[in-house]
Structure formats: C-alpha cells, structure tokens
Short mmCIF file of C-alpha atoms in Angstrom, two decimals:
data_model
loop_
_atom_site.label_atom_id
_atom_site.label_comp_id
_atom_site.label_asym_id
_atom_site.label_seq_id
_atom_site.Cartn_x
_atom_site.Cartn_y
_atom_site.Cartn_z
CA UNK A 3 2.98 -55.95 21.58
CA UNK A 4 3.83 -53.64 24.66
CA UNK A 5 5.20 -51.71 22.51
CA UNK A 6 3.08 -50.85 20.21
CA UNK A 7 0.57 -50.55 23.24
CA UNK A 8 3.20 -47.42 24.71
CA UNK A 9 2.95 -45.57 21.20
CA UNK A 10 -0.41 -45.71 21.20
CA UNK A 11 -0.63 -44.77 24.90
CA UNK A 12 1.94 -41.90 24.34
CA UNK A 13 0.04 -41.01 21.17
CA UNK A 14 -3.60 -40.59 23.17
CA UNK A 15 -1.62 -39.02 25.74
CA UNK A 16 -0.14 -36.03 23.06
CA UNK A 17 -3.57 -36.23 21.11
CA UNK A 18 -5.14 -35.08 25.16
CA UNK A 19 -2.55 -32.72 25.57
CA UNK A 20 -3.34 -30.88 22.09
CA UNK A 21 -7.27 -30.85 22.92
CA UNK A 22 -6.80 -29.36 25.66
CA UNK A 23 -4.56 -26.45 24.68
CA UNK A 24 -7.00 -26.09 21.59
CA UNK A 25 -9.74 -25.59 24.36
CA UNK A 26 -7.56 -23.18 25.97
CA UNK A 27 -6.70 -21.45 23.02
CA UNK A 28 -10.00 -21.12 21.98
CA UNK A 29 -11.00 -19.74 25.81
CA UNK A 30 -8.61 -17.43 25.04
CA UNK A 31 -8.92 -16.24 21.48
CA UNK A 32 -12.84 -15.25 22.43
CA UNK A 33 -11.65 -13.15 25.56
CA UNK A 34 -9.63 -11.40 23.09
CA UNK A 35 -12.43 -11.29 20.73
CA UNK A 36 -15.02 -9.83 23.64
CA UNK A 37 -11.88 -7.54 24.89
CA UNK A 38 -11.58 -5.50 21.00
CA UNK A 39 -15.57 -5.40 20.66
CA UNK A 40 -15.54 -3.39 23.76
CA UNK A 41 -12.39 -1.93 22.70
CA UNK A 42 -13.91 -0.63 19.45
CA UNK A 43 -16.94 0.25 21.20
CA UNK A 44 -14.90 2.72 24.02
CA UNK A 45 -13.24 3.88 20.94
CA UNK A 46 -16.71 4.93 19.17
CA UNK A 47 -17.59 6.99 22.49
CA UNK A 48 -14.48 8.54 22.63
CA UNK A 49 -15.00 10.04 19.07
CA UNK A 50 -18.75 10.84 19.43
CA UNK A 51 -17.86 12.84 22.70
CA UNK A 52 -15.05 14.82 20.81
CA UNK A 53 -16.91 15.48 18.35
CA UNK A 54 -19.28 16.44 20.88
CA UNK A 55 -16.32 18.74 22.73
CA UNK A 56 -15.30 20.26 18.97
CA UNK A 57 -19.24 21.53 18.30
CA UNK A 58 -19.01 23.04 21.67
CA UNK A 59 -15.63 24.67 21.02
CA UNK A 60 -16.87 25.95 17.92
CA UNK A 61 -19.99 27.60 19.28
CA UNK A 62 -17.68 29.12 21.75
CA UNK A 63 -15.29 30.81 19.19
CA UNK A 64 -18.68 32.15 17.63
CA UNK A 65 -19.85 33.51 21.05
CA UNK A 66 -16.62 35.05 21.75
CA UNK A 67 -16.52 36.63 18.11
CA UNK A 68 -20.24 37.91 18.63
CA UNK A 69 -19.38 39.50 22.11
CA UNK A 70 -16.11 41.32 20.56
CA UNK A 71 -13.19 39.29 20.54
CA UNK A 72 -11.56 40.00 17.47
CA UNK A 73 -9.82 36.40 17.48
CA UNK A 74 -12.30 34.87 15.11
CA UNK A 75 -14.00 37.60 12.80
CA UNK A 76 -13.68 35.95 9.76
CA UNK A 77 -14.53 32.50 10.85
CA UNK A 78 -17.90 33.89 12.96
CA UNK A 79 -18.62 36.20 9.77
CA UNK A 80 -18.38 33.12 7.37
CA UNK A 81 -20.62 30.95 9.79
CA UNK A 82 -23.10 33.66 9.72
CA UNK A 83 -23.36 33.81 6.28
CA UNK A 84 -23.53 30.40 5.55
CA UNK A 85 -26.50 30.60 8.60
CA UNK A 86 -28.57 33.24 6.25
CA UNK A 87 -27.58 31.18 3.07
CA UNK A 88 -29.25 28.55 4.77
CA UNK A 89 -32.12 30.12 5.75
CA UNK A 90 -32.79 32.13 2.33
CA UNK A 91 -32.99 28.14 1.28
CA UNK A 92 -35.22 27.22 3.69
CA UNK A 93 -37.54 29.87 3.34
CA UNK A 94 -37.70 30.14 -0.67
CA UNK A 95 -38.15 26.05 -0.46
CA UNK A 96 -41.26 26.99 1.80
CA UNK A 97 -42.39 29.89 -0.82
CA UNK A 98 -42.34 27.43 -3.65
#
C-alpha cells in the first residue's frame, strides 16, 4: 500500500511541478506578448516620422530647385506641373 501511496505522492508532486511552470510560462509568454505590441507600435512611429523626414526632404529638393540649384530641374518641373494639373481640377470641379 506504501507504495502505491509514493506514486501517487511522486505523481502530485510532478503534476505541482508542471502547474507551476505552466504559470510561469504563461507569465512569460504575455511579457512577450506586451513586449511585440509595443514593439510594433515603436515600429509604426518610426515609419510615420520617416515618412515625415522624406516629405520634408522632398520639399527641400523643390526649394533648392526653385532658388537655382540645377540638381533637381526635372523633378521640381514635374512637381509643378502636376501642382497646376491639380489645380486646373480643382478649379473646373468648382466651375461645374
């Protein structure tokens, strides 16, 4: 009888042991969890401020066209007439 008594003992005793790296496991697995939410969330700044950085470089390559540099005619020339495209839109939408 004792020894069916230590099997069970040693059985509640491994059955403990298991909860209770489950519960750590599961401590662990939601760290992780909260760690790549604010992971992905760092991540989403990081691309709205370079996209952010990118509109302002752009901008800049237009102001340096305007005031002469001859670096980025064609680009500044292109955005310009897109610009009046644009407009020409807007203004025969607000004719009609």
């Amino acid at each position: 009888m004792s020894n069916i008594e230590d099997i069970v003992d040693s059985l509640e005793n491994k059955i403990s042991k298991v909860l209770h790296k489950l519960e750590l496991l599961k401590l662990a697995n939601s760290k992780l969890s909260k760690e790549l939410e604010a992971s992905k969330q760092e991540i989403q700044n990081q691309k709205k401020l370079n996209a952010q950085w990118e509109e302002k470089y752009e901008a800049l390559k237009v102001a340096n066209t305007i005031l002469g540099s001859d670096d980025n005619k064609r680009e500044t020339k292109l955005k310009i007439n897109a610009l009046i495209r644009e407009i020409d839109y807007c203004i025969a939408q607000l004719s009609d």
